[in-house]
């Protein structure tokens, strides 16, 4: 059994190159100090925004330039901690950034307060008088939506100063996962010992074909989670309570209304997505569970069996170089320039791909304006990892195209849209593999990968969103949120969805602990929104060809200049009603139909 590597033992070419952000740690420290020293370049405009459009333009230019530097400094520290959150130096760097961010938010809070207290019509008059302010129109219009919820300027400063405190739940959760949580080694059916960790479980052992190994790994995983369940419940509850209190202070109808506002999604659309997908997808997934139970020869379908391979004798493995070729070839349909963008991810070390002690779990893509994106994942050689790689590089391609066309304040789209560029990359990868293969077993395997993608986004993440929906309702009603509450609620959600086809044991009820998304607002449900859009666009690319490709590239380049529904329309999809969700669910049903015919 191989021991987990320390960060220092990981080959350099398998890590990301943070020198592209800062050449040395000393250079980062200097940049951190410079950012803190340069706050007056923006605060000099405090109390002056009513003087005229020229002053507002100068202030916004200075603000945008400063926060671009801030994000670069913050991203470096966050990526250091993601690579090894157990290193005290990385923890200290992240703490220094958190302190800087709190100071900066407090100092710059005047901008929002002053803009929102200008006399009605002032910003509109400024936009008409100063053409250069057009670059900030979207930012200003989105800001005006918050006007009814503005607090006294002194209160806004106080809340901004507490940034480190309000961000503590996520920090504690992340620190505990990377530094304190351990998992016992596990045995397979032949008595061989395997190391277990969050990353190894999620990327390798969760879908191990050996039922003994898979179930032992889940038992080890749950035992590790159980040791921290009360701490994690407290952090979860604190996050929820924080948002409930802030929503009341700002006079929102609920925390859900407050968290949806920056996404430009109303509560009705939020509930429609949850209700339509869960209700209409559940029968398909129960049928899928029945198929799994039959094919795997299981007496009972346990929660830990949901992602077991249905054809364990056919388990394609790939090298990272082979994964590179597959991903690049699959995105060639989006054009030579898009392919060249992603080629740089491999030649310039954008991807951190090897497990090590202290490394963050899961996968993500992050970056700072003016620097290429950085991707974190754990590549184990399993073919499923190629889909994860494609997903994160989909985010990367979107980021690069958006930055090429948009200035910093206009780069980021709504969370409601953010997962579409990533999930469409998974679908394009699957379509590419299907197109080049005549092997029926490979086709069946790809169908299973598609179903894994839909399970991940339409089931796992959406049911996480359902947990948020229910827990926020409980908190709004004044009920305490405890580990028992979270486990019971999670269990009820799973039981209702799977309808008795999957055994929901005590371990399954603890799986609310595995994701960090609960500390990022109402994030989990947006995976379903993104995949719904991606499904429609991928189908259009397959049937229409270049016109659909052109629309999609234009949508990616639009960045955050449009709301999520407008971005979807630009891509040729009307997301204003339930129709696209129903169409995507029906597609999942067709995949299960095909799989049933193949066994």
Coordinates of C-alpha atoms in Angstrom, one line a residue:
X1 CA 0.0 0.0 0.0
X2 CA 1.4 3.4 -1.0
X3 CA 1.4 6.1 1.6
X4 CA -0.1 9.5 0.8
X5 CA 2.5 11.9 -0.5
X6 CA 3.4 15.1 1.2
X7 CA 3.2 18.2 -0.9
X8 CA 7.0 18.3 -1.2
X9 CA 7.0 14.8 -2.6
X10 CA 4.6 15.5 -5.5
X11 CA 6.5 15.9 -8.8
X12 CA 6.5 19.5 -9.8
X13 CA 5.1 18.9 -13.3
X14 CA 2.0 17.5 -11.6
X15 CA 1.3 20.7 -9.7
X16 CA 0.1 24.1 -10.8
X17 CA 2.6 26.9 -11.4
X18 CA 1.8 29.6 -8.9
X19 CA 4.8 31.6 -10.1
X20 CA 2.5 32.8 -12.8
X21 CA 0.7 34.8 -10.1
X22 CA 3.8 35.8 -8.1
X23 CA 7.4 34.7 -8.8
X24 CA 8.2 34.3 -5.1
X25 CA 6.5 34.3 -1.8
X26 CA 8.3 37.5 -1.1
X27 CA 6.9 39.1 -4.2
X28 CA 3.4 38.1 -2.9
X29 CA 4.1 39.7 0.5
X30 CA 5.2 42.9 -1.2
X31 CA 2.0 42.9 -3.3
X32 CA -0.1 42.4 -0.2
X33 CA 1.5 45.3 1.5
X34 CA 1.1 47.5 -1.6
X35 CA -2.6 46.7 -1.8
X36 CA -3.1 47.7 1.8
X37 CA -1.1 50.9 1.3
X38 CA -3.0 51.9 -1.9
X39 CA -6.5 52.0 -0.4
X40 CA -6.3 55.8 -0.4
X41 CA -6.3 55.8 -4.2
X42 CA -10.0 54.9 -3.9
X43 CA -10.9 56.3 -0.5
X44 CA -9.9 59.8 -1.7
X45 CA -13.2 59.9 -3.4
X46 CA -15.2 59.3 -0.2
X47 CA -17.9 61.9 0.2
X48 CA -17.4 63.2 -3.4
X49 CA -19.5 60.9 -5.6
X50 CA -22.2 63.6 -5.8
X51 CA -19.9 66.1 -7.4
X52 CA -20.4 64.8 -10.9
X53 CA -19.9 62.0 -13.4
X54 CA -16.2 62.7 -13.9
X55 CA -15.6 62.0 -10.2
X56 CA -17.6 58.8 -10.3
X57 CA -15.7 57.6 -13.3
X58 CA -12.3 58.3 -11.7
X59 CA -13.5 56.5 -8.5
X60 CA -14.7 53.4 -10.4
X61 CA -11.5 53.2 -12.5
X62 CA -9.5 53.3 -9.3
X63 CA -11.7 50.8 -7.5
X64 CA -11.6 48.3 -10.4
X65 CA -7.8 48.6 -10.7
X66 CA -7.4 48.0 -6.9
X67 CA -9.7 45.1 -6.6
X68 CA -8.1 43.4 -9.6
X69 CA -4.8 43.5 -7.6
X70 CA -6.7 42.3 -4.4
X71 CA -8.1 39.3 -6.2
X72 CA -4.7 38.3 -7.5
X73 CA -3.2 38.5 -4.0
X74 CA -6.1 36.6 -2.5
X75 CA -6.1 33.9 -5.1
X76 CA -2.4 33.2 -4.5
X77 CA -3.0 32.6 -0.8
X78 CA -6.2 30.5 -1.5
X79 CA -4.3 28.3 -4.0
X80 CA -1.4 27.8 -1.6
X81 CA -3.9 26.6 1.1
X82 CA -5.8 24.4 -1.5
X83 CA -2.5 22.7 -2.4
X84 CA -1.7 22.0 1.3
X85 CA -4.1 23.4 3.9
X86 CA -2.2 21.6 6.6
X87 CA 1.0 23.8 6.2
X88 CA 1.1 26.5 8.9
X89 CA 2.7 28.9 6.5
X90 CA -0.2 28.5 4.1
X91 CA -2.7 28.9 6.9
X92 CA -0.9 32.1 8.0
X93 CA -0.9 33.5 4.4
X94 CA -4.6 32.9 4.1
X95 CA -5.3 34.5 7.5
X96 CA -3.3 37.6 6.4
X97 CA -5.4 37.8 3.2
X98 CA -8.6 37.5 5.2
X99 CA -7.5 40.3 7.4
X100 CA -6.6 42.5 4.4
X101 CA -10.0 41.7 2.8
X102 CA -11.9 42.7 5.9
X103 CA -10.0 46.0 6.1
X104 CA -10.5 46.6 2.5
X105 CA -14.2 45.9 2.5
X106 CA -14.6 48.3 5.4
X107 CA -12.7 51.1 3.8
X108 CA -14.4 50.7 0.4
X109 CA -17.9 50.2 1.8
X110 CA -18.5 54.0 1.2
X111 CA -18.7 53.4 -2.5
X112 CA -21.9 51.3 -2.3
X113 CA -23.4 53.4 0.5
X114 CA -22.8 56.7 -1.3
X115 CA -24.0 55.5 -4.7
X116 CA -27.2 54.1 -3.2
X117 CA -28.0 57.3 -1.3
X118 CA -27.6 59.7 -4.3
X119 CA -30.8 61.4 -5.2
X120 CA -33.1 59.4 -7.5
X121 CA -32.1 59.6 -11.2
X122 CA -28.5 60.8 -10.4
X123 CA -26.8 57.7 -11.7
X124 CA -29.0 57.7 -14.8
X125 CA -28.0 61.3 -15.4
X126 CA -24.3 60.5 -14.9
X127 CA -24.5 57.7 -17.5
X128 CA -26.1 60.0 -20.0
X129 CA -23.5 62.7 -19.4
X130 CA -20.3 60.7 -19.4
X131 CA -20.0 58.1 -22.2
X132 CA -17.0 56.4 -20.5
X133 CA -19.3 55.4 -17.7
X134 CA -21.1 53.0 -20.1
X135 CA -18.4 50.4 -19.2
X136 CA -19.7 50.4 -15.7
X137 CA -23.4 50.5 -16.5
X138 CA -24.1 46.9 -15.7
X139 CA -22.3 47.2 -12.4
X140 CA -24.2 50.3 -11.5
X141 CA -27.6 48.9 -12.5
X142 CA -27.0 45.7 -10.4
X143 CA -26.0 47.9 -7.5
X144 CA -29.2 50.0 -7.7
X145 CA -31.2 46.8 -7.1
X146 CA -29.8 46.7 -3.5
X147 CA -31.0 50.2 -2.7
X148 CA -34.0 49.2 -0.6
X149 CA -31.7 47.0 1.5
X150 CA -29.0 49.6 2.3
X151 CA -28.2 50.2 6.0
X152 CA -26.7 53.2 7.6
X153 CA -23.2 53.9 6.3
X154 CA -21.7 53.3 9.8
X155 CA -23.5 49.9 10.0
X156 CA -22.3 49.0 6.5
X157 CA -18.7 49.8 7.6
X158 CA -19.1 47.7 10.7
X159 CA -20.5 44.7 8.8
X160 CA -17.7 45.0 6.3
X161 CA -15.1 45.1 9.1
X162 CA -16.5 41.8 10.4
X163 CA -15.6 40.0 7.1
X164 CA -13.2 37.6 8.8
X165 CA -15.9 36.7 11.4
X166 CA -18.7 36.2 8.9
X167 CA -16.4 34.1 6.7
X168 CA -15.4 32.0 9.7
X169 CA -17.8 29.1 9.0
X170 CA -16.2 28.3 5.6
X171 CA -12.7 28.8 7.0
X172 CA -13.4 26.4 9.9
X173 CA -15.0 23.8 7.6
X174 CA -12.1 24.0 5.1
X175 CA -9.4 23.9 7.8
X176 CA -11.0 20.9 9.5
X177 CA -11.3 19.0 6.2
X178 CA -7.7 19.6 5.1
X179 CA -5.9 19.4 8.4
X180 CA -7.9 17.4 11.0
X181 CA -10.0 14.8 9.2
X182 CA -8.4 11.4 8.8
X183 CA -9.7 8.1 7.5
X184 CA -8.7 4.6 8.3
X185 CA -7.1 2.4 5.7
X186 CA -9.5 -0.2 4.1
X187 CA -9.3 -3.8 2.8
X188 CA -10.5 -5.1 -0.5
X189 CA -12.0 -8.6 -1.2
X190 CA -8.6 -10.1 -1.3
X191 CA -7.4 -8.6 1.9
X192 CA -5.2 -6.0 0.4
X193 CA -4.9 -2.7 2.2
X194 CA -5.7 0.7 0.6
X195 CA -5.2 4.2 1.9
X196 CA -8.3 6.4 2.2
X197 CA -8.8 10.1 2.2
X198 CA -11.5 12.5 1.2
X199 CA -9.9 12.9 -2.3
X200 CA -9.2 9.2 -2.7
X201 CA -12.7 8.2 -1.6
X202 CA -14.4 10.7 -3.9
X203 CA -12.2 10.2 -6.9
X204 CA -11.3 6.5 -6.7
X205 CA -12.9 4.3 -4.0
X206 CA -16.5 5.5 -4.2
X207 CA -16.9 3.8 -7.6
X208 CA -14.6 0.9 -7.0
X209 CA -15.9 -2.3 -8.8
X210 CA -14.9 -4.4 -5.7
X211 CA -18.0 -4.3 -3.6
X212 CA -16.0 -5.2 -0.4
X213 CA -13.6 -2.4 -1.0
X214 CA -16.3 0.1 -2.0
X215 CA -18.4 -0.6 1.1
X216 CA -15.4 -0.7 3.5
X217 CA -14.2 2.6 2.0
X218 CA -17.7 4.1 2.7
X219 CA -17.6 2.8 6.2
X220 CA -14.2 4.4 6.7
X221 CA -15.4 7.6 5.1
X222 CA -18.5 7.8 7.3
X223 CA -16.4 7.0 10.5
X224 CA -14.1 9.9 9.6
X225 CA -17.1 12.2 9.0
X226 CA -18.8 11.2 12.2
X227 CA -15.9 12.3 14.4
X228 CA -16.5 15.9 13.2
X229 CA -20.3 15.9 12.7
X230 CA -21.1 18.2 15.6
X231 CA -18.4 20.7 14.7
X232 CA -19.5 20.7 11.1
X233 CA -23.1 21.1 12.1
X234 CA -22.2 24.1 14.2
X235 CA -20.4 25.7 11.3
X236 CA -23.4 25.0 9.0
X237 CA -25.8 26.4 11.5
X238 CA -23.7 29.5 12.0
X239 CA -23.6 30.1 8.2
X240 CA -27.4 29.7 8.0
X241 CA -28.0 31.9 11.0
X242 CA -25.7 34.6 9.7
X243 CA -27.6 34.8 6.5
X244 CA -31.0 34.8 8.2
X245 CA -29.9 37.7 10.5
X246 CA -28.4 39.7 7.6
X247 CA -31.6 39.2 5.6
X248 CA -33.7 40.6 8.4
X249 CA -31.4 43.5 9.0
X250 CA -31.6 44.4 5.3
X251 CA -35.3 43.8 5.2
X252 CA -35.5 41.0 2.7
X253 CA -38.5 38.7 2.9
X254 CA -36.1 35.9 3.7
X255 CA -32.4 34.8 3.5
X256 CA -33.4 32.9 0.3
X257 CA -34.5 36.2 -1.3
X258 CA -31.3 37.9 -0.3
X259 CA -29.1 35.1 -1.6
X260 CA -30.9 34.8 -4.9
X261 CA -30.8 38.6 -5.6
X262 CA -27.2 38.7 -6.9
X263 CA -28.0 35.6 -9.0
X264 CA -30.8 37.5 -10.7
X265 CA -33.2 34.6 -10.0
X266 CA -36.5 35.0 -8.3
X267 CA -37.8 32.6 -5.6
X268 CA -40.5 31.3 -8.0
X269 CA -37.9 30.2 -10.5
X270 CA -35.7 28.7 -7.8
X271 CA -38.6 26.6 -6.5
X272 CA -39.7 25.6 -10.0
X273 CA -36.3 24.2 -10.8
X274 CA -36.2 22.2 -7.5
X275 CA -39.8 20.9 -7.8
X276 CA -39.8 20.0 -11.5
X277 CA -36.5 18.2 -11.6
X278 CA -36.9 16.3 -8.4
X279 CA -40.5 15.3 -9.1
X280 CA -40.0 14.3 -12.7
X281 CA -36.5 12.8 -12.4
X282 CA -37.2 10.6 -9.4
X283 CA -39.1 7.9 -11.3
X284 CA -36.2 7.6 -13.8
X285 CA -33.6 7.4 -11.1
X286 CA -35.6 4.8 -9.2
X287 CA -35.7 2.7 -12.4
X288 CA -31.9 3.3 -12.7
X289 CA -31.5 2.0 -9.1
X290 CA -33.5 -1.1 -10.0
X291 CA -31.3 -1.7 -13.0
X292 CA -28.2 -1.3 -10.9
X293 CA -29.4 -3.7 -8.3
X294 CA -30.1 -6.3 -10.9
X295 CA -26.9 -5.9 -12.9
X296 CA -24.7 -5.8 -9.8
X297 CA -26.4 -8.8 -8.3
X298 CA -27.0 -7.0 -5.0
X299 CA -29.5 -8.1 -2.4
X300 CA -29.8 -4.5 -1.3
X301 CA -28.9 -1.3 -3.1
X302 CA -26.9 0.7 -0.5
X303 CA -26.3 4.4 -0.8
X304 CA -22.6 3.6 -1.4
X305 CA -23.4 1.5 -4.4
X306 CA -25.0 4.3 -6.4
X307 CA -21.9 5.0 -8.4
X308 CA -20.5 1.5 -8.7
X309 CA -19.5 0.5 -12.3
X310 CA -22.2 -1.7 -14.0
X311 CA -19.6 -3.4 -16.1
X312 CA -16.5 -3.8 -13.8
X313 CA -14.8 -6.0 -16.3
X314 CA -14.7 -3.0 -18.7
X315 CA -13.1 -0.1 -16.8
X316 CA -11.1 2.0 -19.2
X317 CA -8.0 3.6 -17.6
X318 CA -6.1 6.4 -19.1
X319 CA -2.8 8.3 -18.6
X320 CA -2.9 12.0 -18.1
X321 CA -1.5 12.5 -21.5
X322 CA -4.3 10.4 -23.0
X323 CA -6.8 12.4 -21.0
X324 CA -5.2 15.6 -22.5
X325 CA -5.7 14.3 -26.0
X326 CA -9.3 13.3 -25.4
X327 CA -10.3 16.6 -23.8
X328 CA -8.6 18.7 -26.5
X329 CA -10.0 16.7 -29.4
X330 CA -13.5 16.9 -27.8
X331 CA -13.5 20.7 -27.7
X332 CA -12.2 21.0 -31.2
X333 CA -15.9 21.3 -32.3
X334 CA -15.8 24.8 -30.6
X335 CA -13.0 25.9 -33.0
X336 CA -9.2 26.0 -33.2
X337 CA -8.9 29.1 -31.0
X338 CA -10.8 27.5 -28.1
X339 CA -8.6 24.4 -28.4
X340 CA -5.5 26.5 -28.3
X341 CA -6.7 28.1 -25.1
X342 CA -7.0 24.7 -23.4
X343 CA -3.7 23.4 -24.8
X344 CA -2.0 26.1 -22.7
X345 CA -3.5 24.4 -19.6
X346 CA -1.3 21.4 -20.2
X347 CA 1.9 23.2 -21.5
X348 CA 1.8 25.9 -18.9
X349 CA 0.8 23.9 -15.8
X350 CA -2.6 25.2 -15.0
X351 CA -3.6 21.8 -13.5
X352 CA -2.8 20.5 -10.0
X353 CA -3.7 16.8 -10.3
X354 CA -2.0 14.6 -7.6
X355 CA -3.3 13.8 -4.2
X356 CA -1.2 14.8 -1.2
X357 CA -1.7 15.3 2.5
X358 CA -3.5 18.6 3.1
X359 CA -4.8 19.0 -0.4
X360 CA -8.3 20.3 -0.9
X361 CA -10.9 17.8 -2.0
X362 CA -13.1 17.7 -5.0
X363 CA -12.2 19.9 -8.0
X364 CA -12.4 23.5 -8.9
X365 CA -11.2 26.2 -11.3
X366 CA -10.0 29.5 -9.9
X367 CA -8.1 32.5 -11.1
X368 CA -7.5 36.2 -11.1
X369 CA -8.0 38.7 -13.8
X370 CA -5.0 39.0 -16.1
X371 CA -3.6 35.6 -15.1
X372 CA -4.7 32.2 -16.5
X373 CA -7.0 30.0 -14.5
X374 CA -5.9 27.3 -12.2
X375 CA -7.5 23.9 -11.9
X376 CA -7.4 21.6 -8.8
X377 CA -8.4 17.9 -9.1
X378 CA -7.1 14.5 -8.1
X379 CA -6.4 12.4 -11.3
X380 CA -6.3 8.7 -10.5
X381 CA -6.1 7.3 -14.0
X382 CA -9.8 6.3 -14.0
X383 CA -11.7 7.4 -17.1
X384 CA -14.2 9.3 -15.0
X385 CA -11.4 11.7 -14.1
X386 CA -11.2 12.7 -17.7
X387 CA -14.8 14.1 -17.4
X388 CA -13.8 15.9 -14.2
X389 CA -10.8 17.4 -16.1
X390 CA -13.1 18.4 -19.0
X391 CA -15.5 20.0 -16.5
X392 CA -12.9 22.2 -14.9
X393 CA -11.3 23.2 -18.2
X394 CA -14.7 24.2 -19.4
X395 CA -14.7 26.8 -16.6
X396 CA -11.1 27.8 -17.7
X397 CA -12.1 28.3 -21.3
X398 CA -15.0 30.4 -20.3
X399 CA -12.8 32.5 -18.0
X400 CA -10.2 33.2 -20.7
X401 CA -12.8 34.1 -23.3
X402 CA -14.7 36.4 -20.9
X403 CA -11.6 38.2 -19.8
X404 CA -10.5 38.8 -23.4
X405 CA -13.7 40.8 -24.1
X406 CA -14.7 42.2 -20.7
X407 CA -13.2 44.4 -18.1
X408 CA -12.8 43.1 -14.5
X409 CA -16.2 44.3 -13.1
X410 CA -18.0 42.6 -16.1
X411 CA -16.3 39.2 -16.2
X412 CA -18.3 37.1 -13.8
X413 CA -21.8 35.9 -14.8
X414 CA -24.5 34.8 -12.4
X415 CA -24.1 31.6 -10.4
X416 CA -27.3 30.5 -12.2
X417 CA -25.2 30.3 -15.4
X418 CA -21.7 29.5 -14.1
X419 CA -21.9 25.7 -14.4
X420 CA -23.1 25.6 -18.0
X421 CA -19.7 26.1 -19.6
X422 CA -18.2 23.3 -17.5
X423 CA -21.0 20.7 -17.9
X424 CA -21.2 21.2 -21.6
X425 CA -17.6 20.2 -21.8
X426 CA -18.5 16.9 -20.2
X427 CA -21.2 16.4 -22.7
X428 CA -19.0 17.3 -25.7
X429 CA -16.4 14.8 -24.3
X430 CA -18.9 12.0 -24.2
X431 CA -20.2 12.9 -27.7
X432 CA -16.6 12.8 -29.0
X433 CA -15.9 9.4 -27.5
X434 CA -19.1 8.0 -28.9
X435 CA -18.4 9.4 -32.4
X436 CA -15.0 7.8 -32.6
X437 CA -15.9 4.4 -31.1
X438 CA -17.6 1.4 -32.7
X439 CA -17.3 -0.7 -29.6
X440 CA -20.7 -1.3 -28.0
X441 CA -19.2 -1.7 -24.6
X442 CA -17.5 1.7 -24.9
X443 CA -20.8 3.2 -26.0
X444 CA -22.5 1.7 -22.9
X445 CA -19.7 2.9 -20.7
X446 CA -20.1 6.5 -22.1
X447 CA -23.8 6.4 -21.5
X448 CA -23.0 5.5 -17.9
X449 CA -20.6 8.5 -17.7
X450 CA -23.4 10.7 -19.0
X451 CA -25.6 9.3 -16.2
X452 CA -22.9 10.0 -13.7
X453 CA -22.8 13.6 -14.8
X454 CA -26.6 13.9 -14.5
X455 CA -26.5 12.1 -11.1
X456 CA -23.8 14.5 -9.9
X457 CA -25.7 17.6 -10.9
X458 CA -29.4 16.7 -11.0
X459 CA -29.3 14.4 -8.0
X460 CA -26.4 15.0 -5.6
X461 CA -26.1 18.7 -6.0
X462 CA -29.8 19.4 -6.4
X463 CA -30.6 17.4 -3.2
X464 CA -27.9 19.5 -1.5
X465 CA -29.9 22.5 -2.7
X466 CA -33.0 20.9 -1.3
X467 CA -31.3 20.5 2.0
X468 CA -30.5 24.2 2.0
X469 CA -34.1 25.0 1.0
X470 CA -35.5 23.1 4.0
X471 CA -32.8 24.2 6.5
X472 CA -33.3 27.8 5.7
X473 CA -37.0 27.4 6.1
X474 CA -36.5 25.8 9.6
X475 CA -34.0 28.6 10.6
X476 CA -36.4 31.3 9.4
X477 CA -39.1 29.7 11.7
X478 CA -36.7 29.9 14.6
X479 CA -35.9 26.2 14.9
X480 CA -32.3 25.3 15.9
X481 CA -30.0 23.6 13.3
X482 CA -28.1 20.7 14.9
X483 CA -26.3 17.6 13.6
X484 CA -29.5 15.6 14.3
X485 CA -31.6 18.1 12.3
X486 CA -29.2 18.0 9.4
X487 CA -29.0 14.2 9.4
X488 CA -32.8 13.7 9.7
X489 CA -33.5 16.2 7.0
X490 CA -30.9 14.8 4.7
X491 CA -32.3 11.3 5.3
X492 CA -35.9 12.5 4.6
X493 CA -34.8 14.1 1.3
X494 CA -33.0 10.9 0.2
X495 CA -35.9 8.6 1.2
X496 CA -38.4 10.8 -0.7
X497 CA -36.3 10.9 -3.8
X498 CA -35.2 7.3 -4.0
X499 CA -38.6 5.9 -2.9
X500 CA -37.3 2.9 -1.2
X501 CA -35.1 1.7 -4.1
X502 CA -31.9 2.7 -2.2
X503 CA -31.2 1.9 1.4
X504 CA -30.8 5.2 3.2
X505 CA -28.6 4.2 6.2
X506 CA -27.1 6.4 8.9
X507 CA -24.0 6.9 6.7
X508 CA -26.1 8.3 3.8
X509 CA -27.7 10.7 6.2
X510 CA -24.2 12.1 7.1
X511 CA -23.3 13.0 3.5
X512 CA -24.3 16.6 4.0
X513 CA -20.8 17.0 5.5
X514 CA -18.9 16.3 2.3
X515 CA -19.5 19.5 0.3
X516 CA -18.3 23.1 0.8
X517 CA -21.0 24.6 -1.3
X518 CA -23.2 25.4 1.6
X519 CA -20.8 28.2 2.5
X520 CA -21.1 29.8 -0.9
X521 CA -24.7 31.0 -0.8
X522 CA -27.3 29.1 -2.7
X523 CA -24.8 27.4 -4.9
X524 CA -25.7 23.7 -5.1
X525 CA -28.9 24.0 -7.1
X526 CA -27.2 26.1 -9.8
X527 CA -25.4 22.9 -11.1
X528 CA -28.8 21.7 -12.3
X529 CA -29.5 25.1 -14.0
X530 CA -26.1 25.0 -15.7
X531 CA -26.5 21.4 -16.9
X532 CA -30.0 22.1 -18.2
X533 CA -28.6 24.9 -20.4
X534 CA -25.6 22.8 -21.3
X535 CA -27.9 19.9 -22.4
X536 CA -29.8 22.2 -24.7
X537 CA -26.7 23.8 -26.2
X538 CA -24.9 20.5 -26.7
X539 CA -27.9 19.1 -28.5
X540 CA -28.0 22.2 -30.7
X541 CA -24.3 21.9 -31.5
X542 CA -24.9 18.3 -32.6
X543 CA -27.9 19.1 -34.8
X544 CA -27.1 22.7 -36.0
X545 CA -23.4 22.7 -36.1
X546 CA -21.5 26.0 -36.6
X547 CA -24.4 28.4 -35.9
X548 CA -24.9 26.9 -32.5
X549 CA -21.2 27.0 -31.9
X550 CA -21.1 30.7 -32.8
X551 CA -23.9 31.5 -30.4
X552 CA -22.2 29.6 -27.6
X553 CA -18.8 31.3 -28.1
X554 CA -20.6 34.7 -28.1
X555 CA -22.3 33.8 -24.9
X556 CA -19.0 32.8 -23.2
X557 CA -17.5 36.1 -24.3
X558 CA -20.4 38.1 -22.9
X559 CA -19.1 37.3 -19.3
X560 CA -21.3 39.0 -16.8
X561 CA -22.7 41.7 -19.1
X562 CA -26.1 40.0 -19.2
X563 CA -28.3 38.3 -16.7
X564 CA -28.5 34.5 -16.7
X565 CA -31.7 34.3 -18.6
X566 CA -30.4 36.7 -21.2
X567 CA -27.2 34.7 -21.5
X568 CA -29.3 31.6 -22.1
X569 CA -31.3 33.4 -24.8
X570 CA -28.1 34.5 -26.4
X571 CA -27.2 30.8 -26.6
X572 CA -30.6 30.0 -28.1
X573 CA -32.3 28.6 -25.0
X574 CA -35.4 30.0 -23.2
X575 CA -34.9 29.3 -19.5
X576 CA -37.8 31.4 -18.3
X577 CA -40.1 28.4 -17.7
X578 CA -40.0 24.7 -16.9
X579 CA -39.7 23.4 -20.5
X580 CA -35.9 23.1 -20.7
X581 CA -35.8 21.3 -17.3
X582 CA -38.4 18.8 -18.5
X583 CA -36.5 18.3 -21.7
X584 CA -33.3 17.6 -19.9
X585 CA -35.0 15.2 -17.5
X586 CA -36.6 13.4 -20.5
X587 CA -33.1 13.1 -22.0
X588 CA -31.9 11.4 -18.7
X589 CA -34.8 9.0 -19.1
X590 CA -33.7 8.2 -22.7
X591 CA -30.2 7.4 -21.5
X592 CA -31.6 4.9 -18.9
X593 CA -33.8 3.4 -21.7
X594 CA -30.7 2.8 -23.7
X595 CA -28.8 1.3 -20.8
X596 CA -31.6 -1.0 -20.0
X597 CA -31.6 -2.3 -23.6
X598 CA -27.8 -3.0 -23.4
X599 CA -28.0 -5.3 -20.3

